[in-house]
Amino acid sequence: MSQPLYIFDLDETLIAADSAMLWHQFLVEKGIITDSNFLAEDKRLMSLYSAGKLDMPEYLNFAMAPLAYLTKQQVDCLVDECVEKYIMPTVFPQALQLLAQLKQDKITTVLISATVSFIVKKVAIKLGIEHAMGIDMQIEDSCYTANILGVASYRDGKVIRLQSWLAEQTEVYSDSYFYTDSINDLPLCLFSQYPHVVNPCPQLALHAQVQNWPQLIWK
C-alpha cells in the first residue's frame, strides 16, 4: 500500500532564519572566524541565493574556508552547540505542530536543504525528521573540505537526490507534499504532487498564485 511523503526545506521554511548564516555568526562569536568582513560577504552571497543566482561551489569555498584547520570531530561538536543555542530557537511553532502531527500519524518525513549536511542532519534529529539530505562535503585527513561529494541538494539537484532516495526505499510513496519558501526549490515544487509555499519569496509567491498552490504564513 502506498503512503504519503512529507518533504521540507529548512531555511526560512521550518526556521525563521538561515541556518548557515546562524552557523557563521556562531563561528564569529567562538573566535573561529576572525575576518571582520566575513559576515558582510556572507550576506551578499545569501542575497544572490535568494535571487536564485548563487554559484554554489564558489559559496562553499568561502563558507568552508574557516573550518580548514579543524577536524571533523571538532566541527561536529561545534555544530551540536550551534544547533542547540542558535538554530532550534528559530523553529516556527507551526512547523513543530505539523511535524508532531505527522509523527503521531506515522507519516514519513524528509528534510532536504542546500545547507551542508553536517548541519542539516543534526537539525533533522532535533526536529524528529526521519530522513535528511544536505550538501555532502568530501572528507580528507579527518577534515571537511570545500569539495562537494555527489550531487549538491540545490535547485534541480534536490529533485535528483530525492529521486535517488525514493529508488532505494522499499516503501511506495504515492503523494508527496513539499514545503518551501524559495524560488530555488521550484524544480522540487513541480516534481511533488502537493507543493505548499511557506512565507514565500516574491518569485515563488507568483508561481504559487498561478498554480494555485497553498500559501502559508508562519510566524
PDB file of C-alpha atoms in Angstrom, residues 82-190:
ATOM      1  CA  CYS A  82      25.145  25.856  17.383  1.00  0.00           C
ATOM      2  CA  VAL A  83      22.010  23.822  16.632  1.00  0.00           C
ATOM      3  CA  GLU A  84      21.018  23.821  20.299  1.00  0.00           C
ATOM      4  CA  LYS A  85      21.689  27.501  21.050  1.00  0.00           C
ATOM      5  CA  TYR A  86      21.205  29.279  17.728  1.00  0.00           C
ATOM      6  CA  ILE A  87      19.082  27.231  15.326  1.00  0.00           C
ATOM      7  CA  MET A  88      16.422  25.461  17.430  1.00  0.00           C
ATOM      8  CA  PRO A  89      15.122  28.720  18.995  1.00  0.00           C
ATOM      9  CA  THR A  90      14.204  29.927  15.463  1.00  0.00           C
ATOM     10  CA  VAL A  91      11.871  26.996  14.584  1.00  0.00           C
ATOM     11  CA  PHE A  92       8.360  28.143  13.675  1.00  0.00           C
ATOM     12  CA  PRO A  93       5.717  26.893  16.176  1.00  0.00           C
ATOM     13  CA  GLN A  94       3.517  25.932  13.179  1.00  0.00           C
ATOM     14  CA  ALA A  95       6.358  23.716  11.910  1.00  0.00           C
ATOM     15  CA  LEU A  96       6.660  21.955  15.278  1.00  0.00           C
ATOM     16  CA  GLN A  97       2.902  21.419  15.342  1.00  0.00           C
ATOM     17  CA  LEU A  98       2.823  19.921  11.823  1.00  0.00           C
ATOM     18  CA  LEU A  99       5.844  17.669  12.482  1.00  0.00           C
ATOM     19  CA  ALA A 100       4.296  16.425  15.739  1.00  0.00           C
ATOM     20  CA  GLN A 101       1.068  15.572  13.894  1.00  0.00           C
ATOM     21  CA  LEU A 102       2.950  13.721  11.128  1.00  0.00           C
ATOM     22  CA  LYS A 103       4.902  11.754  13.733  1.00  0.00           C
ATOM     23  CA  GLN A 104       1.688  10.813  15.504  1.00  0.00           C
ATOM     24  CA  ASP A 105       0.174   9.673  12.162  1.00  0.00           C
ATOM     25  CA  LYS A 106       3.370   7.688  11.378  1.00  0.00           C
ATOM     26  CA  ILE A 107       3.930   9.600   8.126  1.00  0.00           C
ATOM     27  CA  THR A 108       7.448   9.594   6.652  1.00  0.00           C
ATOM     28  CA  THR A 109       9.258  12.937   6.697  1.00  0.00           C
ATOM     29  CA  VAL A 110      12.306  14.132   4.760  1.00  0.00           C
ATOM     30  CA  LEU A 111      14.377  17.283   5.248  1.00  0.00           C
ATOM     31  CA  ILE A 112      16.201  18.395   2.094  1.00  0.00           C
ATOM     32  CA  SER A 113      18.308  21.529   2.170  1.00  0.00           C
ATOM     33  CA  ALA A 114      21.014  23.369   0.242  1.00  0.00           C
ATOM     34  CA  THR A 115      22.873  23.793   3.545  1.00  0.00           C
ATOM     35  CA  VAL A 116      25.822  21.472   4.267  1.00  0.00           C
ATOM     36  CA  SER A 117      24.652  18.083   5.517  1.00  0.00           C
ATOM     37  CA  PHE A 118      26.644  18.158   8.773  1.00  0.00           C
ATOM     38  CA  ILE A 119      24.229  20.917   9.901  1.00  0.00           C
ATOM     39  CA  VAL A 120      21.071  19.613   8.200  1.00  0.00           C
ATOM     40  CA  LYS A 121      21.309  16.114   9.688  1.00  0.00           C
ATOM     41  CA  LYS A 122      21.700  17.396  13.259  1.00  0.00           C
ATOM     42  CA  VAL A 123      18.709  19.739  12.852  1.00  0.00           C
ATOM     43  CA  ALA A 124      16.632  16.851  11.464  1.00  0.00           C
ATOM     44  CA  ILE A 125      17.394  14.753  14.553  1.00  0.00           C
ATOM     45  CA  LYS A 126      16.321  17.601  16.841  1.00  0.00           C
ATOM     46  CA  LEU A 127      13.096  18.089  14.868  1.00  0.00           C
ATOM     47  CA  GLY A 128      12.319  14.372  14.773  1.00  0.00           C
ATOM     48  CA  ILE A 129      12.523  14.243  10.970  1.00  0.00           C
ATOM     49  CA  GLU A 130      13.492  10.714   9.913  1.00  0.00           C
ATOM     50  CA  HIS A 131      15.491  11.347   6.743  1.00  0.00           C
ATOM     51  CA  ALA A 132      17.793  14.264   5.929  1.00  0.00           C
ATOM     52  CA  MET A 133      19.764  15.408   2.902  1.00  0.00           C
ATOM     53  CA  GLY A 134      22.087  18.355   2.645  1.00  0.00           C
ATOM     54  CA  ILE A 135      25.157  19.131   0.571  1.00  0.00           C
ATOM     55  CA  ASP A 136      27.682  16.421   1.416  1.00  0.00           C
ATOM     56  CA  MET A 137      31.274  17.613   1.690  1.00  0.00           C
ATOM     57  CA  GLN A 138      34.255  15.389   0.946  1.00  0.00           C
ATOM     58  CA  ILE A 139      36.389  14.465   3.957  1.00  0.00           C
ATOM     59  CA  GLU A 140      40.187  14.301   3.679  1.00  0.00           C
ATOM     60  CA  ASP A 141      42.622  13.632   6.542  1.00  0.00           C
ATOM     61  CA  SER A 142      39.697  13.701   9.034  1.00  0.00           C
ATOM     62  CA  CYS A 143      38.731  17.241   7.930  1.00  0.00           C
ATOM     63  CA  TYR A 144      35.817  18.568   5.896  1.00  0.00           C
ATOM     64  CA  THR A 145      36.893  20.031   2.541  1.00  0.00           C
ATOM     65  CA  ALA A 146      35.129  22.512   0.247  1.00  0.00           C
ATOM     66  CA  ASN A 147      34.603  19.795  -2.377  1.00  0.00           C
ATOM     67  CA  ILE A 148      31.072  18.516  -2.954  1.00  0.00           C
ATOM     68  CA  LEU A 149      30.517  14.773  -2.658  1.00  0.00           C
ATOM     69  CA  GLY A 150      27.995  13.558  -5.241  1.00  0.00           C
ATOM     70  CA  VAL A 151      25.086  15.780  -6.311  1.00  0.00           C
ATOM     71  CA  ALA A 152      24.509  19.027  -4.405  1.00  0.00           C
ATOM     72  CA  SER A 153      20.975  19.255  -2.976  1.00  0.00           C
ATOM     73  CA  TYR A 154      20.457  22.637  -4.620  1.00  0.00           C
ATOM     74  CA  ARG A 155      17.840  23.589  -7.235  1.00  0.00           C
ATOM     75  CA  ASP A 156      17.472  20.626  -9.708  1.00  0.00           C
ATOM     76  CA  GLY A 157      19.920  18.699  -7.512  1.00  0.00           C
ATOM     77  CA  LYS A 158      17.200  18.394  -4.846  1.00  0.00           C
ATOM     78  CA  VAL A 159      14.994  16.501  -7.309  1.00  0.00           C
ATOM     79  CA  ILE A 160      17.900  14.228  -8.323  1.00  0.00           C
ATOM     80  CA  ARG A 161      18.743  13.475  -4.672  1.00  0.00           C
ATOM     81  CA  LEU A 162      15.111  12.800  -3.800  1.00  0.00           C
ATOM     82  CA  GLN A 163      14.658  10.502  -6.829  1.00  0.00           C
ATOM     83  CA  SER A 164      17.778   8.532  -5.787  1.00  0.00           C
ATOM     84  CA  TRP A 165      16.440   8.256  -2.249  1.00  0.00           C
ATOM     85  CA  LEU A 166      12.993   7.115  -3.459  1.00  0.00           C
ATOM     86  CA  ALA A 167      14.622   4.447  -5.659  1.00  0.00           C
ATOM     87  CA  GLU A 168      16.320   2.976  -2.555  1.00  0.00           C
ATOM     88  CA  GLN A 169      13.115   2.721  -0.498  1.00  0.00           C
ATOM     89  CA  THR A 170      11.093  -0.473  -0.083  1.00  0.00           C
ATOM     90  CA  GLU A 171       8.018   1.643   0.720  1.00  0.00           C
ATOM     91  CA  VAL A 172       5.985   3.076  -2.173  1.00  0.00           C
ATOM     92  CA  TYR A 173       5.110   6.751  -1.746  1.00  0.00           C
ATOM     93  CA  SER A 174       2.065   7.905  -3.700  1.00  0.00           C
ATOM     94  CA  ASP A 175       1.632  11.571  -2.895  1.00  0.00           C
ATOM     95  CA  SER A 176       4.441  13.913  -1.934  1.00  0.00           C
ATOM     96  CA  TYR A 177       3.819  17.121  -0.021  1.00  0.00           C
ATOM     97  CA  PHE A 178       6.626  19.674  -0.225  1.00  0.00           C
ATOM     98  CA  TYR A 179       7.046  22.809   1.906  1.00  0.00           C
ATOM     99  CA  THR A 180       9.428  25.624   0.909  1.00  0.00           C
ATOM    100  CA  ASP A 181       9.900  29.395   0.776  1.00  0.00           C
ATOM    101  CA  SER A 182      12.428  29.643  -2.045  1.00  0.00           C
ATOM    102  CA  ILE A 183      12.414  30.079  -5.832  1.00  0.00           C
ATOM    103  CA  ASN A 184      15.471  27.780  -5.846  1.00  0.00           C
ATOM    104  CA  ASP A 185      13.053  24.969  -4.970  1.00  0.00           C
ATOM    105  CA  LEU A 186      10.764  25.471  -7.957  1.00  0.00           C
ATOM    106  CA  PRO A 187      12.024  22.200  -9.580  1.00  0.00           C
ATOM    107  CA  LEU A 188      11.039  20.232  -6.455  1.00  0.00           C
ATOM    108  CA  CYS A 189       7.702  22.088  -6.231  1.00  0.00           C
ATOM    109  CA  LEU A 190       6.927  20.959  -9.788  1.00  0.00           C
TER     110      LEU A 190
END
